[in-house]
Coordinates of C-alpha atoms in Angstrom, one line a residue:
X1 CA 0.0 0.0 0.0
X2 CA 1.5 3.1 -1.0
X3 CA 1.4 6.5 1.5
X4 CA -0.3 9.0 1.1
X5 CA 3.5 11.4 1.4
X6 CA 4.6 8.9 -1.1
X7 CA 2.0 9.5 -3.7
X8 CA 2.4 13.5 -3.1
X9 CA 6.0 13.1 -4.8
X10 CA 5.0 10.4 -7.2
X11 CA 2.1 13.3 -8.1
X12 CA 4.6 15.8 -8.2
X13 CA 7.6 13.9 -10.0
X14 CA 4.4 13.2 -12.7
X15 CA 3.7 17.8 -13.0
X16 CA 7.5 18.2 -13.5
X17 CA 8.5 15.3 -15.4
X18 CA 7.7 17.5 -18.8
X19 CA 10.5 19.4 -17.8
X20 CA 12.9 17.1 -19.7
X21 CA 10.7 17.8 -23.2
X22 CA 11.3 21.7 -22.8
X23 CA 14.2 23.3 -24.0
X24 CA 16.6 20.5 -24.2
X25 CA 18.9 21.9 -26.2
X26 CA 21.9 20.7 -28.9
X27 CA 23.2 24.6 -29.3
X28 CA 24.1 27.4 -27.3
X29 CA 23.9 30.5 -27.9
X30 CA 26.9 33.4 -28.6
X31 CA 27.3 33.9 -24.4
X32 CA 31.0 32.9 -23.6
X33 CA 30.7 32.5 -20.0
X34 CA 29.1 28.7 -20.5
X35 CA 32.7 27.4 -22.5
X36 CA 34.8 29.2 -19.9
X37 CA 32.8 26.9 -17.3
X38 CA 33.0 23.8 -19.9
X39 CA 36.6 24.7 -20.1
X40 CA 37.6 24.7 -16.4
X41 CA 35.4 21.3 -16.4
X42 CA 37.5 20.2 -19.3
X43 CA 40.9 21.1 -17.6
X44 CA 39.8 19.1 -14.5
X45 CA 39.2 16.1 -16.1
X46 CA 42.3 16.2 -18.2
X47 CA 44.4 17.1 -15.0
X48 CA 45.3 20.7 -16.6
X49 CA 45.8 23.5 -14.1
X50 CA 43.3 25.5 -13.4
X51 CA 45.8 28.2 -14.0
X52 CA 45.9 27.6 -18.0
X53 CA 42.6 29.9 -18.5
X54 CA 41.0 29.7 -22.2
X55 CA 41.9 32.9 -23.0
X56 CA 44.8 35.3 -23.1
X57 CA 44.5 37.5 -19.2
X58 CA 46.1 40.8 -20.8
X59 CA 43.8 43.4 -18.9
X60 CA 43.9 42.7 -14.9
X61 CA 40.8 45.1 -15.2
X62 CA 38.7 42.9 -17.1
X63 CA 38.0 39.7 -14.6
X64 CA 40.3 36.8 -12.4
X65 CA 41.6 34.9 -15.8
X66 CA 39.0 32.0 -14.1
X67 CA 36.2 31.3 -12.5
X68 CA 35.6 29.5 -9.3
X69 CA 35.7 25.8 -9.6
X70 CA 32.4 25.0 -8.3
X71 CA 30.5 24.9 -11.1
X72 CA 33.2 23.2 -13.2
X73 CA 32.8 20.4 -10.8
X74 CA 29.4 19.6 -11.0
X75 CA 30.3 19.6 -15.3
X76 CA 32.9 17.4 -15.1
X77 CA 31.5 14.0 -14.9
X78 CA 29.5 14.5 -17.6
X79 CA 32.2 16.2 -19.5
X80 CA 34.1 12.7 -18.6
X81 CA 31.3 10.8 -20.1
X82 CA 30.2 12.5 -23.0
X83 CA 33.0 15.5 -23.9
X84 CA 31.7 18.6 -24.6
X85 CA 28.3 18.0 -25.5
X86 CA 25.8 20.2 -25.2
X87 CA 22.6 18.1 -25.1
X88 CA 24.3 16.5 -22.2
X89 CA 24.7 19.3 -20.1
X90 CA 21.3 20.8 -21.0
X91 CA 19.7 17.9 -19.6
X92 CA 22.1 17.7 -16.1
X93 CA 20.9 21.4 -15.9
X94 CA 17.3 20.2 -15.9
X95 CA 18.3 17.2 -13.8
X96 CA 19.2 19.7 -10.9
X97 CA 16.3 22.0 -11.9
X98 CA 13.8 18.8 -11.1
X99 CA 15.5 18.0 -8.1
X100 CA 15.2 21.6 -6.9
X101 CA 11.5 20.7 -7.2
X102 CA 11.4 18.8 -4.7
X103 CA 13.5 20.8 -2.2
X104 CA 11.0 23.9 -3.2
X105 CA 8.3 21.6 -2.1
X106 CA 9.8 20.9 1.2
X107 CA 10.5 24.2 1.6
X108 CA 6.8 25.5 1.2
X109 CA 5.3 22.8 2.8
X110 CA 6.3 23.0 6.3
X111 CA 4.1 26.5 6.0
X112 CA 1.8 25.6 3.6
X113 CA -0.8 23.1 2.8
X114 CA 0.0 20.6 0.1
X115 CA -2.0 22.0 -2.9
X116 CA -0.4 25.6 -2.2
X117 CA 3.1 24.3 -2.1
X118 CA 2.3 22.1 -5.2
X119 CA 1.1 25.5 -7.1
X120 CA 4.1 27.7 -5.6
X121 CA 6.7 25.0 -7.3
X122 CA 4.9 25.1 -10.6
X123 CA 4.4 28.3 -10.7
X124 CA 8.4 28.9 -10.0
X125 CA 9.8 26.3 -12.6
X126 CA 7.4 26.4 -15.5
X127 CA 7.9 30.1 -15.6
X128 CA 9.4 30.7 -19.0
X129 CA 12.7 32.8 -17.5
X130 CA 13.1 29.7 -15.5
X131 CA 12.7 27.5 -18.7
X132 CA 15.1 29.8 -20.9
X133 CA 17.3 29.9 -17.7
X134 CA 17.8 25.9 -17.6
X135 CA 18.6 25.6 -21.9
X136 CA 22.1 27.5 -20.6
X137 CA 25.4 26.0 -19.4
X138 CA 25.3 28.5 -16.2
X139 CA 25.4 28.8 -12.8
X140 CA 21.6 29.9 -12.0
X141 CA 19.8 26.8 -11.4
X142 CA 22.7 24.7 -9.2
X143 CA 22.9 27.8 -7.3
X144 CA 19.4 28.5 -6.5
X145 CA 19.4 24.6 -5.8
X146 CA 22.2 24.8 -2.8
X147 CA 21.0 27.9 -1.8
X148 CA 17.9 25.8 -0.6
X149 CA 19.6 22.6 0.5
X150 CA 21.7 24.9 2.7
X151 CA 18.6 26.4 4.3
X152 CA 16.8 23.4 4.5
X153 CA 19.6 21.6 6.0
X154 CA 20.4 24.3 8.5
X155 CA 16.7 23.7 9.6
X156 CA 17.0 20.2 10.5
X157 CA 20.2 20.1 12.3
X158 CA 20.3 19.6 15.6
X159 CA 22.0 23.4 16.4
X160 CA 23.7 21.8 19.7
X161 CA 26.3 19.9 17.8
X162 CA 29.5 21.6 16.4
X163 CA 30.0 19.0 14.1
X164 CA 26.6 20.2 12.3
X165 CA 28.3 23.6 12.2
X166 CA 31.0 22.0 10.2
X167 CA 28.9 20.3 7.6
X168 CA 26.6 23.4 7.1
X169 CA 30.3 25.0 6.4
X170 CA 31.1 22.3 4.0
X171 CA 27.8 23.2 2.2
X172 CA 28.5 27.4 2.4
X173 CA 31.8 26.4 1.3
X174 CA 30.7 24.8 -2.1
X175 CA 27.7 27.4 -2.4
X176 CA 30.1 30.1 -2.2
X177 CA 32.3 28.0 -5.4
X178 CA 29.5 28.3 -7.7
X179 CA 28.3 31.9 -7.0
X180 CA 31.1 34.5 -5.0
X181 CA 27.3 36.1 -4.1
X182 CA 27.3 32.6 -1.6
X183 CA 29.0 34.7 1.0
X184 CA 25.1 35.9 1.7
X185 CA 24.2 32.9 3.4
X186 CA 27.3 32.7 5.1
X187 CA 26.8 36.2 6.4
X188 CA 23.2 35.4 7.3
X189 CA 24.0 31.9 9.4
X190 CA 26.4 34.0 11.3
X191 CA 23.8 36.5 12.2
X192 CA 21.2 34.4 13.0
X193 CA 23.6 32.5 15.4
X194 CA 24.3 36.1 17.3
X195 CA 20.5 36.5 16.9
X196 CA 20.4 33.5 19.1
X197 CA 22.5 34.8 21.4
X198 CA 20.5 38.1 21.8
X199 CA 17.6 36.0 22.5
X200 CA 19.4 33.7 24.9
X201 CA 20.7 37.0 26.9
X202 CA 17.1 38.3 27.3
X203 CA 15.8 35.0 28.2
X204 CA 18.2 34.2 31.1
X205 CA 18.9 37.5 32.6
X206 CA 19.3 36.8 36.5
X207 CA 20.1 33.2 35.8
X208 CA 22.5 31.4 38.0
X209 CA 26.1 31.5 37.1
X210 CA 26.2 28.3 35.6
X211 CA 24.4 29.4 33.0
X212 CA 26.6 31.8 31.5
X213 CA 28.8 29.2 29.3
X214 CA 25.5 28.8 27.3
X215 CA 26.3 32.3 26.0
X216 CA 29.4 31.5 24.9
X217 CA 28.1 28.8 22.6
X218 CA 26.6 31.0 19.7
X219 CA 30.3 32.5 19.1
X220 CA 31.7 29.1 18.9
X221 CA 29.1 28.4 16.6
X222 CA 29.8 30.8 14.8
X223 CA 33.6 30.5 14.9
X224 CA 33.6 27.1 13.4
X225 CA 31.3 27.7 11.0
X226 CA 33.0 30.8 9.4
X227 CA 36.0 28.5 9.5
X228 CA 34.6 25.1 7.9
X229 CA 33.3 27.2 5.3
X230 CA 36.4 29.3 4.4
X231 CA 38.6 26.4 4.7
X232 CA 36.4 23.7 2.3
X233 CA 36.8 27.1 -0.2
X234 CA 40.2 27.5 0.3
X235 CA 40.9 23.8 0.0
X236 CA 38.9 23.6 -3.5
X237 CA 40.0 26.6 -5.2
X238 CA 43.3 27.7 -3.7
X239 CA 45.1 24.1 -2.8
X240 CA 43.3 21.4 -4.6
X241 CA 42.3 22.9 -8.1
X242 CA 44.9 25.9 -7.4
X243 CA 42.2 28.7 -9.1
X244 CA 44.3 31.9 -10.1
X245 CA 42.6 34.5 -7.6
X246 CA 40.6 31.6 -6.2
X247 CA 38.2 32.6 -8.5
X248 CA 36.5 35.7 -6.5
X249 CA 38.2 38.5 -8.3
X250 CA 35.6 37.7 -11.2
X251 CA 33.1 40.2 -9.5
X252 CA 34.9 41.9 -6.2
X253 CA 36.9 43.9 -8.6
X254 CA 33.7 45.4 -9.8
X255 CA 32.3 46.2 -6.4
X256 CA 36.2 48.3 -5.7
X257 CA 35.5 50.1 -9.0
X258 CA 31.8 51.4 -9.3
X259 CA 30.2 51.4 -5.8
X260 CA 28.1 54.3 -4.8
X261 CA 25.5 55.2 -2.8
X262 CA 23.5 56.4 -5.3
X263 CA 23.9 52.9 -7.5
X264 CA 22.0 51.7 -4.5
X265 CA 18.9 53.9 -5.2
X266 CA 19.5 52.7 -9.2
X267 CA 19.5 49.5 -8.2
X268 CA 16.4 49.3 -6.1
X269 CA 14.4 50.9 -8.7
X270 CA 16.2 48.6 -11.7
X271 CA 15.8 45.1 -9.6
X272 CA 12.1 46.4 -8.7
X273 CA 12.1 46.1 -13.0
X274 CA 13.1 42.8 -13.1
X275 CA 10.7 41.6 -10.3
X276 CA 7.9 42.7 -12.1
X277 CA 9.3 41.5 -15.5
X278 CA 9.6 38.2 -14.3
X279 CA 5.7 38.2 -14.4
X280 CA 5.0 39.5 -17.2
X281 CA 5.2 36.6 -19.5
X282 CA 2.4 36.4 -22.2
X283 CA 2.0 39.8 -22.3
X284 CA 1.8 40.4 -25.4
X285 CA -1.1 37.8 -25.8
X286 CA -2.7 38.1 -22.4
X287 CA -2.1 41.9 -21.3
X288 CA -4.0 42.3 -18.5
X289 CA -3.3 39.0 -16.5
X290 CA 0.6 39.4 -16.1
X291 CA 0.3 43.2 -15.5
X292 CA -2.2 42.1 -12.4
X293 CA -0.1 39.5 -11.0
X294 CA 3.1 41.1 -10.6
X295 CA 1.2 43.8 -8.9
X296 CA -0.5 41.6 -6.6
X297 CA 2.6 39.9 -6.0
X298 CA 4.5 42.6 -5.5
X299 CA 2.3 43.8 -2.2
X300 CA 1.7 40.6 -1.0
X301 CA 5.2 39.5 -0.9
X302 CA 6.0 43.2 0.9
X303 CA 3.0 43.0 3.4
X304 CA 4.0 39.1 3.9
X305 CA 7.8 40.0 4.5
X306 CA 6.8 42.6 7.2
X307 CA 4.4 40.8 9.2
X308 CA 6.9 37.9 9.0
X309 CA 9.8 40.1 10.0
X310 CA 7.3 41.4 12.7
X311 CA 6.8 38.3 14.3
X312 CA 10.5 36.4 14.0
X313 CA 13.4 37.5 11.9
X314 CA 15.1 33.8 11.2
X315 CA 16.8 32.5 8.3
X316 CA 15.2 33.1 5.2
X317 CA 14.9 36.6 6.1
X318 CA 18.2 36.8 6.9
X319 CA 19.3 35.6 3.6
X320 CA 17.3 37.1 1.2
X321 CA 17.8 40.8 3.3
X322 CA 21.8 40.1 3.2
X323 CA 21.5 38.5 -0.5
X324 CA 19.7 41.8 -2.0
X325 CA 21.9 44.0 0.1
X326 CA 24.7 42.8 -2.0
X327 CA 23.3 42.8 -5.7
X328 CA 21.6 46.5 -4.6
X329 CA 25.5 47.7 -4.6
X330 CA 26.2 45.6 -7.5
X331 CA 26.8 47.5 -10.4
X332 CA 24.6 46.1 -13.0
X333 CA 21.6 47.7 -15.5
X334 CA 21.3 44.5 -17.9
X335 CA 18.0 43.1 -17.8
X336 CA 19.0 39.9 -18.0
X337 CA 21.7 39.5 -15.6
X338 CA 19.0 40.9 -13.2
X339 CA 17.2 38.5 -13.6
X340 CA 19.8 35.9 -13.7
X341 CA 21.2 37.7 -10.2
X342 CA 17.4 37.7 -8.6
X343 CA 16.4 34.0 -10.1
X344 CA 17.9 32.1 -6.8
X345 CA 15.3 34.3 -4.3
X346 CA 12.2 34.5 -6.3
X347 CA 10.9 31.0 -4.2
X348 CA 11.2 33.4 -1.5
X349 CA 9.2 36.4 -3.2
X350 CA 6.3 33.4 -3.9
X351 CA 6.6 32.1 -0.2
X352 CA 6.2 35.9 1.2
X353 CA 3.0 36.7 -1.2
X354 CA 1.0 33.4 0.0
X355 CA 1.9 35.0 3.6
X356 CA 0.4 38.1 2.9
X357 CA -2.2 36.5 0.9
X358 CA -2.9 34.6 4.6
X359 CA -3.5 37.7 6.2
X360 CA -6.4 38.5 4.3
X361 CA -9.3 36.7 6.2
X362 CA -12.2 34.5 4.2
X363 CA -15.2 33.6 5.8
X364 CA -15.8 30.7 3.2
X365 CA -12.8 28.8 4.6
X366 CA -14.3 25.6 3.1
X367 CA -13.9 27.4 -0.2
X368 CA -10.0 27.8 0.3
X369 CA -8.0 24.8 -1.1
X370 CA -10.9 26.1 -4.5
X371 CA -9.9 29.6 -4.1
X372 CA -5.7 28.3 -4.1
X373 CA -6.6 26.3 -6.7
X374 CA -7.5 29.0 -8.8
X375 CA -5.4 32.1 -8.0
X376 CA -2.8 29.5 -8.9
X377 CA -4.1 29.5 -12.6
X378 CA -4.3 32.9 -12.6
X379 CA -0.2 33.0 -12.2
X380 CA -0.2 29.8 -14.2
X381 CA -2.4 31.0 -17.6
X382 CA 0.1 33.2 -19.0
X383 CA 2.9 31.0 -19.0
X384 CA 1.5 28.4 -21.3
X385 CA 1.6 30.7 -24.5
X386 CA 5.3 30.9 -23.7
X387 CA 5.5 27.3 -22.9
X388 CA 4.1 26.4 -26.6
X389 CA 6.6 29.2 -28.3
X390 CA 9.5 28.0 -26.8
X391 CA 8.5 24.2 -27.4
X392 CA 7.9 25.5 -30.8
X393 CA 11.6 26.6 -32.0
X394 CA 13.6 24.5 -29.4
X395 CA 15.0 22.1 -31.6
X396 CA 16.2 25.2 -33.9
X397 CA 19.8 25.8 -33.9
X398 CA 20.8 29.3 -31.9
X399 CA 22.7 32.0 -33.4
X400 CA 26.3 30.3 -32.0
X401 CA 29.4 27.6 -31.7
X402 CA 26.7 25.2 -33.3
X403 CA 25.9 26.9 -36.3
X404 CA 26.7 25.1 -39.8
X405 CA 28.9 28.5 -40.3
X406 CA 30.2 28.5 -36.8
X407 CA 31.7 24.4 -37.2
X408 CA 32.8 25.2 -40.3
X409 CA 35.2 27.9 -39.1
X410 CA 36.4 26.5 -35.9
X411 CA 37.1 23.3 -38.2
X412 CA 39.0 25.0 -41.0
X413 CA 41.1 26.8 -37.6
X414 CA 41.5 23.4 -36.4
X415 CA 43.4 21.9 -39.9
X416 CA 44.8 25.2 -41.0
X417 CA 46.6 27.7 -38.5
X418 CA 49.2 26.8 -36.1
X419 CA 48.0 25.0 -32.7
X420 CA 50.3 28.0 -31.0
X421 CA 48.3 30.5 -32.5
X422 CA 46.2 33.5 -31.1
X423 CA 43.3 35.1 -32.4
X424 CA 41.0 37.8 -31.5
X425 CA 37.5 37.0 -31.3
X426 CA 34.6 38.8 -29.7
X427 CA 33.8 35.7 -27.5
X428 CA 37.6 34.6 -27.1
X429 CA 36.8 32.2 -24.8
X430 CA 34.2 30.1 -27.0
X431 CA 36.6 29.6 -29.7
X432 CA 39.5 28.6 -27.1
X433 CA 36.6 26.1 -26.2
X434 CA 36.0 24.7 -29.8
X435 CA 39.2 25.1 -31.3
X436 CA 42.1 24.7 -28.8
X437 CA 43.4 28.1 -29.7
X438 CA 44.4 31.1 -27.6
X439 CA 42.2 33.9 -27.8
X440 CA 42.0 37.5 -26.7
X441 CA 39.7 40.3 -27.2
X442 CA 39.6 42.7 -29.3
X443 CA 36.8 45.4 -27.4
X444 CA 35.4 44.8 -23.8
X445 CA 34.2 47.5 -21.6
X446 CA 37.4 47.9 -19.5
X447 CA 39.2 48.2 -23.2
X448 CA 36.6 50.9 -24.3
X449 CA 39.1 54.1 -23.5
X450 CA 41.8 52.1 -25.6
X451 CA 42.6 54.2 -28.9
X452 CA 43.8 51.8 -32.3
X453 CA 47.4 52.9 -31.6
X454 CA 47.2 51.5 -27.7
X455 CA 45.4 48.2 -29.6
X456 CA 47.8 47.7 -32.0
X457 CA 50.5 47.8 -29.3
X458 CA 48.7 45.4 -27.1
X459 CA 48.1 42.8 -30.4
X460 CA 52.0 43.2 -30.3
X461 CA 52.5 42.1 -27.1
X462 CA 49.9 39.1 -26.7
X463 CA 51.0 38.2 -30.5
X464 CA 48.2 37.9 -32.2
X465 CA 47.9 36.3 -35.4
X466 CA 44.7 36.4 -36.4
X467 CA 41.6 38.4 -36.0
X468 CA 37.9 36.3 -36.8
X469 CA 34.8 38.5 -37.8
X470 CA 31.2 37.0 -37.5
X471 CA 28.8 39.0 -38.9
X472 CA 26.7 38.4 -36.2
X473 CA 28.4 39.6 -33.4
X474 CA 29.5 43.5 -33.3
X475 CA 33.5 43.6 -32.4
X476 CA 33.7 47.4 -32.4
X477 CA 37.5 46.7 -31.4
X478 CA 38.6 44.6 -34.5
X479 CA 36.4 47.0 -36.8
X480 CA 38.0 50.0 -35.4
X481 CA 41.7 48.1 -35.8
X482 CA 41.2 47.2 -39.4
X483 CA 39.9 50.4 -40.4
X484 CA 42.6 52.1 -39.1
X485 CA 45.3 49.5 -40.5
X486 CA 44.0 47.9 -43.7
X487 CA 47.7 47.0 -44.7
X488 CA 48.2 45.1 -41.5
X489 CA 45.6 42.9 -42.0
X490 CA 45.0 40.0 -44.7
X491 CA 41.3 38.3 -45.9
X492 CA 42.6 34.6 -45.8
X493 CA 39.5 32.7 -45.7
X494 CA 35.3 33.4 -45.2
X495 CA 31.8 31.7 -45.2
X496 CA 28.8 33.5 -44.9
X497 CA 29.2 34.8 -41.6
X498 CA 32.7 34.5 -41.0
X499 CA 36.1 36.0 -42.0
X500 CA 39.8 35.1 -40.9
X501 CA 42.1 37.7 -41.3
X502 CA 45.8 37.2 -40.5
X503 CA 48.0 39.8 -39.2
X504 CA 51.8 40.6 -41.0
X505 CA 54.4 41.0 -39.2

């Protein structure tokens, strides 16, 4: 006879098994960040240094020449397996994506009832920036994913034991090896530990003496938490895998260079964009629906965060308050890495709305699972119209490395040119990737101040050899170059998107 808990999950493995027949991609798009992370996974499996990045590190200003090796990590077995195959990774992506399913709906069920929590992780992963989010090699979904098992975990252990303390470190460790922005939780276990001890000070004021070591437990707590965490990072990324930089100097450096009070106002206002964007799919079908539920969302999950905070400030608050704190001084006005940056807390934005949406009182409480039910359709309704588009051109081939241009390129760099060569290419590091060649670029925001005679000087030194146009892709640095040297420069071979120019001494 099977459970009633166990036929929940068997119901809810059935609602998110269609996950792996939507946007299970064989191509990725023009985005470089996924080879660097295919990359590291590749060094890692070939027992290459992490310090051999894919592309030529000539501007300190631009990022660490790396990326922190967490991600790489979860890649590599299936890089082992399969080599750098893209169908393969798409569907670990959705693999994780599922299993974050799950830990959504033990998340929302210890404060919900079943059908709710059932609705809240629908409502999350069928959402089609989750969908698009989960066709690309990147760090969004695995992050959101230990994000949660690290809160969940936390939950359940038995906060007595240091030697919980040490595995929740192990966890904030790893977290903080896929996404730098991991040091949020960290920060947030630490303060809800001193919370802890606040509380414990106003509870056992006038208590006997032998009392007092219990307040000294909170800052060992603490202590060996903050060092199990930093240590399992350091032993990853700094002695193990030996990561130039240890990987963080990817977004610090940012932080050092563009703070400012008043990007924090910019941000609030920008992120508050993206919040409401994130409901919005469908729009153009269904205009009034989206524009109602980010509204309603919006001052639910506000009114629910209050009352919340009103009655006990504990972990989740503590994260996402310490989480947006950072990305509000993050200097950032793309609208997709907004989204990307906000994607790991939006459970909590549902969770926060259904607690506001509890404060509202019904008299026809036998009506309520009904009135769940469809409020949950409501949110749901638009997506599908998105759901069918993307279903629709999924098994086209994106603008990128997997174009029948694209292949033919990298494959007439592979036979052709030197393996010791280096090119310039607007996304160096995806033709590092596919053809084993050093790359550099040509044009990147920290270069944007660089004058042709500066770039010239700095193709010199890095010895470049060749320069690859795709007519796709805007290199305003390789333009500017060849415009201003025509005689440096030689056509040596094209397609219909592509052209290899080599460089004369």
């Amino acid at each position: 006879m099977i459970s009633k808990n166990l036929r929940l999950y068997i119901f809810l493995f059935v609602l998110c098994l269609p996950l792996f027949f939507i946007n299970i991609r064989n191509s990725h798009d023009w985005g470089d960040d996924f080879a660097q992370y295919i990359y590291q996974a590749k060094n890692i499996v070939q027992g290459v240094p992490q310090s051999e990045p894919c592309y030529i590190f000539d501007n300190p200003n631009f990022s660490s020449p790396t990326n922190s090796i967490g991600f790489p990590l979860i890649l590599a077995p299936v890089y082992y397996l399969f080599g750098n195959n893209i169908i393969a990774f798409s569907i670990l992506i959705t693999g994780i994506l599922f299993c974050l399913c799950f830990a959504l709906f033990i998340f929302f069920r210890k404060h919900f009832t079943n059908l709710i929590s059932v609705l809240l992780v629908l409502i999350f992963v069928y959402n089609p920036y989750t969908l698009n989010f989960k066709m690309e090699i990147m760090t969004d979904i695995p992050f959101a994913f230990l994000l949660l098992i690290t809160i969940l975990t936390y939950r359940r252990i038995n906060k007595e034991k240091i030697i919980n303390y040490i595995l929740i470190g192990i966890l904030a460790g790893f977290l903080i090896s896929i996404r730098s922005i991991g040091i949020s939780v960290i920060t947030a276990i630490s303060l809800d530990r001193f919370i802890s001890y606040l509380r414990l000070i106003r509870e056992k004021s006038g208590a006997q003496y032998k009392a007092r070591k219990e307040f000294v437990k909170p800052f060992i707590q603490i202590f060996i938490f903050l060092i199990s965490s930093s240590c399992f990072f350091l032993l990853l990324n700094v002695v193990i895998f030996k990561v130039p930089g240890g990987g963080i100097l990817r977004y610090s450096h940012d932080f050092m260079l563009r703070n400012s009070g008043r990007m924090f106002l910019e941000n609030i206002l920008f992120y508050l964009t993206c919040f409401q964007n994130y409901f919005m799919s469908g729009i153009n079908s269904i205009p009034l629906i989206p524009h109602i539920t980010q509204f309603l969302i919006l001052s639910l999950m506000l009114v629910g965060f209050i009352k919340k905070c009103m009655k006990k400030v504990e972990l989740t608050e503590l994260v996402l308050l310490c989480y947006l704190s950072i990305i509000f001084i993050y200097p950032n006005k793309t609208l997709i890495v907004g989204m990307r940056l906000l994607f790991p807390v939006f459970p909590f934005f549902l969770y926060y709305a259904v607690l506001g949406l509890q404060l509202i009182k019904l008299k026809l409480k036998i009506y309520k699972n009904i009135i769940s039910f469809l409020l949950g359709l409501f949110v749901l309704l638009p997506y599908s119209l998105s759901i069918l588009n993307i279903m629709k051109h999924q098994h086209e081939t994106l603008h990128g490395p997997q174009e029948p241009e694209s292949t033919e390129a990298f494959n007439y760099i592979k036979n052709n040119t030197p393996s010791n060569a280096i090119f310039v290419f607007f996304r160096a590091r995806t033709i590092a990737l596919y053809t084993g060649r050093k790359a550099t670029y040509s044009w990147y925001w920290t270069y944007e101040h660089e004058n042709e005679e500066q770039l010239d000087e700095r193709f010199k030194t890095t010895g470049v050899n060749y320069i690859l146009i795709n007519s796709d892709l805007e290199d305003i640095g390789s333009e500017r170059y060849m415009k201003k040297y025509p005689d440096k420069v030689q056509l040596i071979w094209q397609n219909a998107k592509f052209k290899l120019f080599s460089l004369k001494s």
